[in-house]
PDB file of C-alpha atoms in Angstrom:
ATOM      1  CA  MET N   1      61.874  82.001 240.665  1.00  0.00           C
ATOM      2  CA  ILE N   2      60.135  83.181 237.835  1.00  0.00           C
ATOM      3  CA  PHE N   3      58.450  86.621 238.927  1.00  0.00           C
ATOM      4  CA  ASN N   4      55.247  88.909 236.938  1.00  0.00           C
ATOM      5  CA  ILE N   5      55.553  92.280 237.719  1.00  0.00           C
ATOM      6  CA  THR N   6      52.858  94.593 236.924  1.00  0.00           C
ATOM      7  CA  HIS N   7      53.549  98.422 238.321  1.00  0.00           C
ATOM      8  CA  ILE N   8      50.718 101.143 238.929  1.00  0.00           C
ATOM      9  CA  THR N   9      51.873 104.320 238.935  1.00  0.00           C
ATOM     10  CA  LYS N  10      48.785 107.224 239.098  1.00  0.00           C
ATOM     11  CA  TYR N  11      48.822 111.168 239.546  1.00  0.00           C
ATOM     12  CA  GLU N  12      45.494 112.230 239.394  1.00  0.00           C
ATOM     13  CA  TYR N  13      45.392 117.125 238.929  1.00  0.00           C
ATOM     14  CA  ASN N  14      43.035 119.481 240.254  1.00  0.00           C
ATOM     15  CA  ALA N  15      44.046 121.096 237.249  1.00  0.00           C
ATOM     16  CA  PRO N  16      44.932 120.711 233.772  1.00  0.00           C
ATOM     17  CA  VAL N  17      48.336 119.297 232.774  1.00  0.00           C
ATOM     18  CA  SER N  18      50.212 121.772 229.332  1.00  0.00           C
ATOM     19  CA  TYR N  19      52.916 119.421 229.970  1.00  0.00           C
ATOM     20  CA  CYS N  20      54.583 117.174 231.834  1.00  0.00           C
ATOM     21  CA  HIS N  21      58.887 115.938 230.967  1.00  0.00           C
ATOM     22  CA  ASN N  22      59.647 112.573 232.761  1.00  0.00           C
ATOM     23  CA  ILE N  23      61.893 110.013 233.627  1.00  0.00           C
ATOM     24  CA  ALA N  24      60.940 106.541 235.005  1.00  0.00           C
ATOM     25  CA  THR N  25      63.507 103.799 236.957  1.00  0.00           C
ATOM     26  CA  LEU N  26      60.958 101.023 236.192  1.00  0.00           C
ATOM     27  CA  ARG N  27      62.666  98.222 234.891  1.00  0.00           C
ATOM     28  CA  PRO N  28      64.172  95.333 236.387  1.00  0.00           C
ATOM     29  CA  ARG N  29      68.496  95.307 235.846  1.00  0.00           C
ATOM     30  CA  GLU N  30      70.180  92.191 234.481  1.00  0.00           C
ATOM     31  CA  SER N  31      72.202  91.517 238.448  1.00  0.00           C
ATOM     32  CA  ASN N  32      73.423  88.457 240.016  1.00  0.00           C
ATOM     33  CA  GLY N  33      71.287  85.428 239.964  1.00  0.00           C
ATOM     34  CA  GLN N  34      68.449  87.804 237.778  1.00  0.00           C
ATOM     35  CA  GLN N  35      67.661  87.966 234.439  1.00  0.00           C
ATOM     36  CA  LEU N  36      65.025  89.629 233.269  1.00  0.00           C
ATOM     37  CA  LEU N  37      62.818  87.865 230.548  1.00  0.00           C
ATOM     38  CA  SER N  38      60.624  90.602 229.209  1.00  0.00           C
ATOM     39  CA  TYR N  39      59.344  94.374 230.033  1.00  0.00           C
ATOM     40  CA  LYS N  40      56.704  97.189 228.603  1.00  0.00           C
ATOM     41  CA  ILE N  41      55.624 100.264 229.530  1.00  0.00           C
ATOM     42  CA  ASP N  42      52.046 101.997 228.903  1.00  0.00           C
ATOM     43  CA  VAL N  43      52.198 106.086 229.149  1.00  0.00           C
ATOM     44  CA  VAL N  44      48.768 106.869 229.463  1.00  0.00           C
ATOM     45  CA  PRO N  45      48.301 109.645 227.812  1.00  0.00           C
ATOM     46  CA  GLU N  46      50.469 108.979 225.014  1.00  0.00           C
ATOM     47  CA  PRO N  47      53.293 110.132 224.889  1.00  0.00           C
ATOM     48  CA  ALA N  48      54.639 113.032 221.987  1.00  0.00           C
ATOM     49  CA  GLU N  49      58.787 111.627 222.784  1.00  0.00           C
ATOM     50  CA  ILE N  50      59.586 108.664 224.158  1.00  0.00           C
ATOM     51  CA  SER N  51      63.857 107.316 225.216  1.00  0.00           C
ATOM     52  CA  GLU N  52      64.824 104.594 226.712  1.00  0.00           C
ATOM     53  CA  ARG N  53      69.439 104.318 227.602  1.00  0.00           C
ATOM     54  CA  VAL N  54      72.039 103.067 230.404  1.00  0.00           C
ATOM     55  CA  ASP N  55      72.632 105.980 233.565  1.00  0.00           C
ATOM     56  CA  PHE N  56      76.294 106.111 235.044  1.00  0.00           C
ATOM     57  CA  PHE N  57      75.574 103.261 237.027  1.00  0.00           C
ATOM     58  CA  GLY N  58      74.013 100.624 234.705  1.00  0.00           C
ATOM     59  CA  ASN N  59      69.942 101.657 235.379  1.00  0.00           C
ATOM     60  CA  TYR N  60      67.954 101.742 232.958  1.00  0.00           C
ATOM     61  CA  LEU N  61      65.750 105.104 232.138  1.00  0.00           C
ATOM     62  CA  THR N  62      63.128 105.137 230.525  1.00  0.00           C
ATOM     63  CA  ARG N  63      62.398 109.251 229.240  1.00  0.00           C
ATOM     64  CA  PHE N  64      59.005 110.221 227.874  1.00  0.00           C
ATOM     65  CA  SER N  65      57.221 113.820 227.459  1.00  0.00           C
ATOM     66  CA  ILE N  66      54.001 114.394 227.753  1.00  0.00           C
ATOM     67  CA  GLN N  67      52.884 117.927 225.349  1.00  0.00           C
ATOM     68  CA  THR N  68      48.600 117.505 225.300  1.00  0.00           C
ATOM     69  CA  GLN N  69      46.372 118.984 228.481  1.00  0.00           C
ATOM     70  CA  HIS N  70      45.616 116.339 231.012  1.00  0.00           C
ATOM     71  CA  THR N  71      44.819 115.856 233.849  1.00  0.00           C
ATOM     72  CA  VAL N  72      45.490 112.035 234.533  1.00  0.00           C
ATOM     73  CA  LEU N  73      49.255 110.167 234.586  1.00  0.00           C
ATOM     74  CA  LYS N  74      48.945 106.973 234.340  1.00  0.00           C
ATOM     75  CA  VAL N  75      52.301 105.191 233.843  1.00  0.00           C
ATOM     76  CA  ILE N  76      52.398 101.262 233.638  1.00  0.00           C
ATOM     77  CA  THR N  77      55.151  98.929 233.511  1.00  0.00           C
ATOM     78  CA  GLN N  78      54.732  95.048 233.377  1.00  0.00           C
ATOM     79  CA  SER N  79      57.797  92.860 234.109  1.00  0.00           C
ATOM     80  CA  LYS N  80      59.054  88.990 233.850  1.00  0.00           C
ATOM     81  CA  VAL N  81      61.988  88.244 236.164  1.00  0.00           C
ATOM     82  CA  LEU N  82      63.969  84.841 236.366  1.00  0.00           C
ATOM     83  CA  ARG N  83      65.352  85.171 240.053  1.00  0.00           C
ATOM     84  CA  ASP N  84      67.983  82.674 240.870  1.00  0.00           C
ATOM     85  CA  TYR N  85      70.060  83.672 244.010  1.00  0.00           C
ATOM     86  CA  THR N  86      70.551  81.125 246.290  1.00  0.00           C
ATOM     87  CA  LYS N  87      73.680  81.234 245.291  1.00  0.00           C
ATOM     88  CA  TYR N  88      75.253  84.068 245.405  1.00  0.00           C
ATOM     89  CA  HIS N  89      73.100  83.895 249.267  1.00  0.00           C
ATOM     90  CA  GLU N  90      74.951  81.060 250.518  1.00  0.00           C
ATOM     91  CA  SER N  91      78.399  82.556 249.711  1.00  0.00           C
ATOM     92  CA  PHE N  92      77.527  85.520 251.460  1.00  0.00           C
ATOM     93  CA  PHE N  93      78.052  82.982 254.662  1.00  0.00           C
ATOM     94  CA  SER N  94      81.465  81.380 252.866  1.00  0.00           C
ATOM     95  CA  ASP N  95      84.974  82.492 254.787  1.00  0.00           C
ATOM     96  CA  ALA N  96      85.860  84.611 251.900  1.00  0.00           C
ATOM     97  CA  CYS N  97      83.507  86.507 252.950  1.00  0.00           C
ATOM     98  CA  LYS N  98      83.008  86.214 256.208  1.00  0.00           C
ATOM     99  CA  GLY N  99      86.564  86.357 257.406  1.00  0.00           C
ATOM    100  CA  VAL N 100      87.404  90.050 255.965  1.00  0.00           C
ATOM    101  CA  THR N 101      87.855  91.990 259.247  1.00  0.00           C
ATOM    102  CA  LEU N 102      87.919  96.024 258.935  1.00  0.00           C
ATOM    103  CA  THR N 103      91.090  96.724 259.008  1.00  0.00           C
ATOM    104  CA  ASP N 104      91.336  94.470 255.836  1.00  0.00           C
ATOM    105  CA  ALA N 105      89.246  95.527 254.320  1.00  0.00           C
ATOM    106  CA  LEU N 106      90.212  99.497 254.824  1.00  0.00           C
ATOM    107  CA  SER N 107      94.234  98.438 253.411  1.00  0.00           C
ATOM    108  CA  ALA N 108      92.582  96.839 250.101  1.00  0.00           C
ATOM    109  CA  LEU N 109      90.973  99.890 249.269  1.00  0.00           C
ATOM    110  CA  ASN N 110      94.129 101.397 249.233  1.00  0.00           C
ATOM    111  CA  SER N 111      94.587  99.202 245.339  1.00  0.00           C
ATOM    112  CA  ASN N 112      94.456 100.754 242.845  1.00  0.00           C
ATOM    113  CA  ASP N 113      92.517  97.897 241.041  1.00  0.00           C
ATOM    114  CA  PRO N 114      89.323  99.188 238.675  1.00  0.00           C
ATOM    115  CA  GLU N 115      86.708  97.360 241.049  1.00  0.00           C
ATOM    116  CA  ILE N 116      87.986  98.952 244.460  1.00  0.00           C
ATOM    117  CA  ILE N 117      87.923 102.336 242.374  1.00  0.00           C
ATOM    118  CA  GLU N 118      84.855 101.742 241.158  1.00  0.00           C
ATOM    119  CA  ALA N 119      83.034 100.856 244.105  1.00  0.00           C
ATOM    120  CA  LYS N 120      84.713 103.782 245.815  1.00  0.00           C
ATOM    121  CA  GLN N 121      82.169 106.181 244.810  1.00  0.00           C
ATOM    122  CA  TYR N 122      79.822 104.677 247.334  1.00  0.00           C
ATOM    123  CA  ILE N 123      81.713 106.324 250.269  1.00  0.00           C
ATOM    124  CA  LEU N 124      81.364 109.501 248.872  1.00  0.00           C
ATOM    125  CA  GLU N 125      79.497 112.068 249.681  1.00  0.00           C
ATOM    126  CA  SER N 126      75.575 111.889 247.926  1.00  0.00           C
ATOM    127  CA  ILE N 127      72.391 114.229 247.695  1.00  0.00           C
ATOM    128  CA  PHE N 128      70.792 112.556 250.897  1.00  0.00           C
ATOM    129  CA  ILE N 129      74.133 111.139 252.288  1.00  0.00           C
ATOM    130  CA  ARG N 130      75.693 114.349 252.929  1.00  0.00           C
ATOM    131  CA  LYS N 131      78.234 114.748 255.689  1.00  0.00           C
ATOM    132  CA  THR N 132      75.808 113.759 258.797  1.00  0.00           C
ATOM    133  CA  ASP N 133      76.235 114.282 263.328  1.00  0.00           C
ATOM    134  CA  LYS N 134      78.836 111.908 264.219  1.00  0.00           C
ATOM    135  CA  THR N 135      75.385 110.746 266.019  1.00  0.00           C
ATOM    136  CA  ILE N 136      75.576 108.322 262.596  1.00  0.00           C
ATOM    137  CA  LYS N 137      79.986 107.489 262.996  1.00  0.00           C
ATOM    138  CA  ASP N 138      78.917 106.594 267.089  1.00  0.00           C
ATOM    139  CA  TYR N 139      76.052 104.342 266.212  1.00  0.00           C
ATOM    140  CA  ALA N 140      78.101 102.673 262.971  1.00  0.00           C
ATOM    141  CA  GLU N 141      81.015 102.310 265.492  1.00  0.00           C
ATOM    142  CA  LEU N 142      78.515 100.141 268.109  1.00  0.00           C
ATOM    143  CA  SER N 143      79.013  97.071 265.273  1.00  0.00           C
ATOM    144  CA  PHE N 144      82.291  97.960 263.146  1.00  0.00           C
ATOM    145  CA  LYS N 145      85.042  96.858 265.496  1.00  0.00           C
ATOM    146  CA  ALA N 146      88.799  96.936 263.593  1.00  0.00           C
ATOM    147  CA  ASN N 147      89.777  93.224 263.252  1.00  0.00           C
ATOM    148  CA  ARG N 148      85.551  92.006 263.437  1.00  0.00           C
ATOM    149  CA  SER N 149      84.449  90.846 260.396  1.00  0.00           C
ATOM    150  CA  VAL N 150      82.701  93.323 257.699  1.00  0.00           C
ATOM    151  CA  PHE N 151      79.853  90.364 256.724  1.00  0.00           C
ATOM    152  CA  GLU N 152      79.512  89.998 260.793  1.00  0.00           C
ATOM    153  CA  ALA N 153      79.297  93.794 262.144  1.00  0.00           C
ATOM    154  CA  ALA N 154      76.344  95.003 259.169  1.00  0.00           C
ATOM    155  CA  TYR N 155      74.406  91.707 259.847  1.00  0.00           C
ATOM    156  CA  GLU N 156      74.651  92.733 263.198  1.00  0.00           C
ATOM    157  CA  LEU N 157      73.934  97.010 261.771  1.00  0.00           C
ATOM    158  CA  MET N 158      70.714  94.974 259.602  1.00  0.00           C
ATOM    159  CA  GLN N 159      69.291  93.659 262.713  1.00  0.00           C
ATOM    160  CA  ARG N 160      70.101  97.276 265.155  1.00  0.00           C
ATOM    161  CA  ILE N 161      68.127  99.547 262.635  1.00  0.00           C
ATOM    162  CA  TYR N 162      65.122  96.754 262.083  1.00  0.00           C
ATOM    163  CA  THR N 163      65.049  96.164 265.938  1.00  0.00           C
ATOM    164  CA  ASP N 164      65.833  99.904 267.428  1.00  0.00           C
ATOM    165  CA  PHE N 165      63.885 102.412 264.364  1.00  0.00           C
ATOM    166  CA  ASP N 166      60.014 102.345 264.008  1.00  0.00           C
ATOM    167  CA  PHE N 167      58.207 101.460 260.625  1.00  0.00           C
ATOM    168  CA  ASP N 168      55.750 104.685 260.414  1.00  0.00           C
ATOM    169  CA  SER N 169      54.742 105.578 256.791  1.00  0.00           C
ATOM    170  CA  GLY N 170      53.337 109.059 257.544  1.00  0.00           C
ATOM    171  CA  PHE N 171      56.596 110.182 259.427  1.00  0.00           C
ATOM    172  CA  THR N 172      58.880 110.842 256.462  1.00  0.00           C
ATOM    173  CA  SER N 173      58.582 112.839 253.234  1.00  0.00           C
ATOM    174  CA  ILE N 174      61.456 111.684 250.679  1.00  0.00           C
ATOM    175  CA  SER N 175      63.803 115.371 252.310  1.00  0.00           C
ATOM    176  CA  THR N 176      63.239 114.173 255.616  1.00  0.00           C
ATOM    177  CA  PRO N 177      67.149 114.311 256.738  1.00  0.00           C
ATOM    178  CA  ILE N 178      68.989 111.690 257.976  1.00  0.00           C
ATOM    179  CA  ASP N 179      69.698 112.757 260.634  1.00  0.00           C
ATOM    180  CA  GLU N 180      66.527 113.641 261.768  1.00  0.00           C
ATOM    181  CA  VAL N 181      65.528 109.093 260.673  1.00  0.00           C
ATOM    182  CA  MET N 182      68.694 109.000 263.013  1.00  0.00           C
ATOM    183  CA  ARG N 183      66.931 111.184 265.846  1.00  0.00           C
ATOM    184  CA  GLU N 184      63.189 109.948 265.775  1.00  0.00           C
ATOM    185  CA  LYS N 185      64.202 106.167 265.057  1.00  0.00           C
ATOM    186  CA  LYS N 186      61.390 106.009 262.345  1.00  0.00           C
ATOM    187  CA  GLY N 187      60.963 106.414 258.758  1.00  0.00           C
ATOM    188  CA  VAL N 188      60.773 103.441 255.800  1.00  0.00           C
ATOM    189  CA  CYS N 189      62.626 101.309 253.777  1.00  0.00           C
ATOM    190  CA  GLN N 190      64.456 103.761 251.663  1.00  0.00           C
ATOM    191  CA  ASP N 191      64.731 105.307 255.198  1.00  0.00           C
ATOM    192  CA  PHE N 192      66.418 102.587 257.351  1.00  0.00           C
ATOM    193  CA  ALA N 193      68.232 101.701 253.680  1.00  0.00           C
ATOM    194  CA  GLN N 194      70.747 104.759 254.189  1.00  0.00           C
ATOM    195  CA  ILE N 195      70.111 105.302 257.764  1.00  0.00           C
ATOM    196  CA  ALA N 196      72.743 101.563 256.881  1.00  0.00           C
ATOM    197  CA  ILE N 197      74.332 103.393 254.241  1.00  0.00           C
ATOM    198  CA  ALA N 198      75.419 106.554 256.108  1.00  0.00           C
ATOM    199  CA  CYS N 199      76.781 104.514 258.910  1.00  0.00           C
ATOM    200  CA  ILE N 200      79.484 102.366 256.698  1.00  0.00           C
ATOM    201  CA  ARG N 201      80.294 105.689 254.701  1.00  0.00           C
ATOM    202  CA  SER N 202      81.091 107.149 258.247  1.00  0.00           C
ATOM    203  CA  ILE N 203      83.797 104.466 258.185  1.00  0.00           C
ATOM    204  CA  GLY N 204      85.269 104.267 255.222  1.00  0.00           C
ATOM    205  CA  LEU N 205      83.655 101.429 253.123  1.00  0.00           C
ATOM    206  CA  PRO N 206      81.826 101.375 250.355  1.00  0.00           C
ATOM    207  CA  ALA N 207      78.032 101.096 250.100  1.00  0.00           C
ATOM    208  CA  ARG N 208      74.915 101.589 248.375  1.00  0.00           C
ATOM    209  CA  TYR N 209      71.397 102.050 247.230  1.00  0.00           C
ATOM    210  CA  ILE N 210      69.725  99.294 246.647  1.00  0.00           C
ATOM    211  CA  SER N 211      65.480 100.078 244.690  1.00  0.00           C
ATOM    212  CA  GLY N 212      63.368  97.337 244.382  1.00  0.00           C
ATOM    213  CA  TYR N 213      60.383  95.035 244.584  1.00  0.00           C
ATOM    214  CA  ILE N 214      59.810  92.431 247.347  1.00  0.00           C
ATOM    215  CA  GLU N 215      57.513  89.765 246.761  1.00  0.00           C
ATOM    216  CA  THR N 216      54.665  89.701 249.878  1.00  0.00           C
ATOM    217  CA  LEU N 217      53.178  86.911 251.341  1.00  0.00           C
ATOM    218  CA  PRO N 218      49.316  87.330 252.432  1.00  0.00           C
ATOM    219  CA  PRO N 219      48.526  86.041 256.489  1.00  0.00           C
ATOM    220  CA  GLU N 220      47.636  81.824 256.084  1.00  0.00           C
ATOM    221  CA  GLY N 221      44.582  81.088 255.078  1.00  0.00           C
ATOM    222  CA  LYS N 222      44.314  84.787 253.467  1.00  0.00           C
ATOM    223  CA  GLU N 223      43.909  85.323 250.109  1.00  0.00           C
ATOM    224  CA  LYS N 224      46.292  88.037 248.577  1.00  0.00           C
ATOM    225  CA  LEU N 225      44.574  91.058 247.679  1.00  0.00           C
ATOM    226  CA  VAL N 226      46.088  92.277 243.734  1.00  0.00           C
ATOM    227  CA  GLY N 227      48.101  95.763 244.219  1.00  0.00           C
ATOM    228  CA  SER N 228      48.836  95.119 248.126  1.00  0.00           C
ATOM    229  CA  ASP N 229      53.002  94.345 246.999  1.00  0.00           C
ATOM    230  CA  ALA N 230      55.047  97.700 247.033  1.00  0.00           C
ATOM    231  CA  SER N 231      58.471  99.314 245.740  1.00  0.00           C
ATOM    232  CA  HIS N 232      61.015  98.416 248.446  1.00  0.00           C
ATOM    233  CA  ALA N 233      64.823  99.408 249.339  1.00  0.00           C
ATOM    234  CA  TRP N 234      68.047  98.235 250.878  1.00  0.00           C
ATOM    235  CA  PHE N 235      71.380  98.146 250.940  1.00  0.00           C
ATOM    236  CA  ALA N 236      74.569  96.636 250.112  1.00  0.00           C
ATOM    237  CA  ILE N 237      77.994  96.702 251.029  1.00  0.00           C
ATOM    238  CA  TYR N 238      81.000  96.783 249.513  1.00  0.00           C
ATOM    239  CA  ILE N 239      83.183  94.026 251.286  1.00  0.00           C
ATOM    240  CA  PRO N 240      87.133  94.192 248.992  1.00  0.00           C
ATOM    241  CA  THR N 241      88.036  91.278 248.000  1.00  0.00           C
ATOM    242  CA  PHE N 242      85.034  89.173 247.935  1.00  0.00           C
ATOM    243  CA  GLY N 243      82.603  91.848 246.722  1.00  0.00           C
ATOM    244  CA  TRP N 244      78.889  93.115 247.185  1.00  0.00           C
ATOM    245  CA  VAL N 245      76.950  91.676 250.105  1.00  0.00           C
ATOM    246  CA  ASP N 246      72.964  93.131 250.719  1.00  0.00           C
ATOM    247  CA  PHE N 247      71.127  93.705 253.521  1.00  0.00           C
ATOM    248  CA  ASP N 248      67.319  94.428 254.255  1.00  0.00           C
ATOM    249  CA  PRO N 249      67.324  96.477 257.721  1.00  0.00           C
ATOM    250  CA  THR N 250      63.276  96.560 256.461  1.00  0.00           C
ATOM    251  CA  ASN N 251      63.119  92.945 257.258  1.00  0.00           C
ATOM    252  CA  ASN N 252      65.653  91.950 259.183  1.00  0.00           C
ATOM    253  CA  GLN N 253      67.404  89.015 256.504  1.00  0.00           C
ATOM    254  CA  ILE N 254      69.276  88.869 253.687  1.00  0.00           C
ATOM    255  CA  PRO N 255      67.857  89.261 250.658  1.00  0.00           C
ATOM    256  CA  LEU N 256      66.989  85.267 248.357  1.00  0.00           C
ATOM    257  CA  ASN N 257      64.962  84.911 245.578  1.00  0.00           C
ATOM    258  CA  GLN N 258      61.596  86.905 247.342  1.00  0.00           C
ATOM    259  CA  HIS N 259      64.325  90.204 246.253  1.00  0.00           C
ATOM    260  CA  ILE N 260      63.839  91.733 243.207  1.00  0.00           C
ATOM    261  CA  VAL N 261      66.570  93.932 242.100  1.00  0.00           C
ATOM    262  CA  VAL N 262      65.562  97.759 239.688  1.00  0.00           C
ATOM    263  CA  GLY N 263      68.300  99.525 240.277  1.00  0.00           C
ATOM    264  CA  TRP N 264      70.939 100.872 242.576  1.00  0.00           C
ATOM    265  CA  GLY N 265      72.869 103.776 242.798  1.00  0.00           C
ATOM    266  CA  ARG N 266      74.420 105.907 245.231  1.00  0.00           C
ATOM    267  CA  ASP N 267      70.929 107.305 247.242  1.00  0.00           C
ATOM    268  CA  TYR N 268      67.198 107.958 245.870  1.00  0.00           C
ATOM    269  CA  TYR N 269      68.144 110.437 244.309  1.00  0.00           C
ATOM    270  CA  ASP N 270      69.624 108.778 241.999  1.00  0.00           C
ATOM    271  CA  VAL N 271      66.809 104.945 241.291  1.00  0.00           C
ATOM    272  CA  PRO N 272      63.415 106.961 241.724  1.00  0.00           C
ATOM    273  CA  PRO N 273      60.921 104.912 240.557  1.00  0.00           C
ATOM    274  CA  LEU N 274      59.609 108.448 238.719  1.00  0.00           C
ATOM    275  CA  LYS N 275      60.691 111.929 238.605  1.00  0.00           C
ATOM    276  CA  GLY N 276      59.362 114.661 236.655  1.00  0.00           C
ATOM    277  CA  VAL N 277      58.696 118.671 235.878  1.00  0.00           C
ATOM    278  CA  VAL N 278      54.903 119.043 235.790  1.00  0.00           C
ATOM    279  CA  PHE N 279      53.679 122.748 234.226  1.00  0.00           C
ATOM    280  CA  GLY N 280      50.258 122.777 235.722  1.00  0.00           C
ATOM    281  CA  SER N 281      48.494 125.213 238.217  1.00  0.00           C
ATOM    282  CA  GLY N 282      47.043 122.805 241.003  1.00  0.00           C
ATOM    283  CA  LYS N 283      47.892 119.660 242.670  1.00  0.00           C
ATOM    284  CA  SER N 284      48.684 115.177 242.756  1.00  0.00           C
ATOM    285  CA  LYS N 285      47.350 112.924 244.585  1.00  0.00           C
ATOM    286  CA  LEU N 286      49.561 110.601 244.044  1.00  0.00           C
ATOM    287  CA  LYS N 287      48.394 106.055 244.103  1.00  0.00           C
ATOM    288  CA  VAL N 288      50.840 103.544 243.440  1.00  0.00           C
ATOM    289  CA  ALA N 289      50.091  99.802 242.633  1.00  0.00           C
ATOM    290  CA  VAL N 290      52.352  96.658 242.383  1.00  0.00           C
ATOM    291  CA  ASP N 291      51.518  92.792 241.940  1.00  0.00           C
ATOM    292  CA  ILE N 292      54.188  90.328 242.465  1.00  0.00           C
ATOM    293  CA  ALA N 293      53.242  86.805 240.488  1.00  0.00           C
ATOM    294  CA  ALA N 294      54.800  83.089 241.376  1.00  0.00           C
ATOM    295  CA  ALA N 295      54.911  82.380 237.294  1.00  0.00           C
ATOM    296  CA  LYS N 296      55.727  78.634 236.277  1.00  0.00           C
ATOM    297  CA  GLU N 297      57.633  79.588 233.470  1.00  0.00           C
TER     298      GLU N 297
END
């Protein structure tokens, strides 16, 4: 499938901002089953400086600074992405994937193979997923057993998070600790992804955070509202001898073509859509609108 994606981020300030420096992670990356066909970013007011680079994890970052006084910052990106994830999705249910037990996986991680070494960085603590209390590991161990398939355990973990946690957009913020989300059993997609990652790391396996989009479909007989789609987040677990497998606990499904990858890292801190420093004395109001439309070609 080919998707046209428009992402609009708008900051309105109640007092003039004299200077801002920002980093955007909004350009979809090349990955398994995904090809970026075109991409454009527009920033208003016009930046004094703008540049692009690839970060440590292979994500595209756009750095820009605005050095003129302004009360509105608007960042508009337009992407065209080809998604054909079917064969990867099907491979997750193969014996090669499902046949790896937790004992097998932990043993395989002792290898010095370059792929294993690269994956093992995702076992370490990260900015938002530091050492957690025993509750996280206890929750993980309900699914992860020594002789059980890692895939089946991760699939069950996804289902349990979907069932046990309530989606509540007003409860958490970027800085809400994992332990608090676990205790209250509510949050948003980024929280659910990070809970899963914390669980997986607690039993010694690599897991990474994936930032992207998901196409939302309107109820039958209703028209889709422009801008009704949203940024999304899910997680992937590394299964040694097989590779990375994605899971979406917010929607209780293994991603297919409707999930579009922007970037990945250790947690949300590595791939926020937009972050920066603003020099000003007022408060800001943020508005975000995302629209994903399937294209014929």
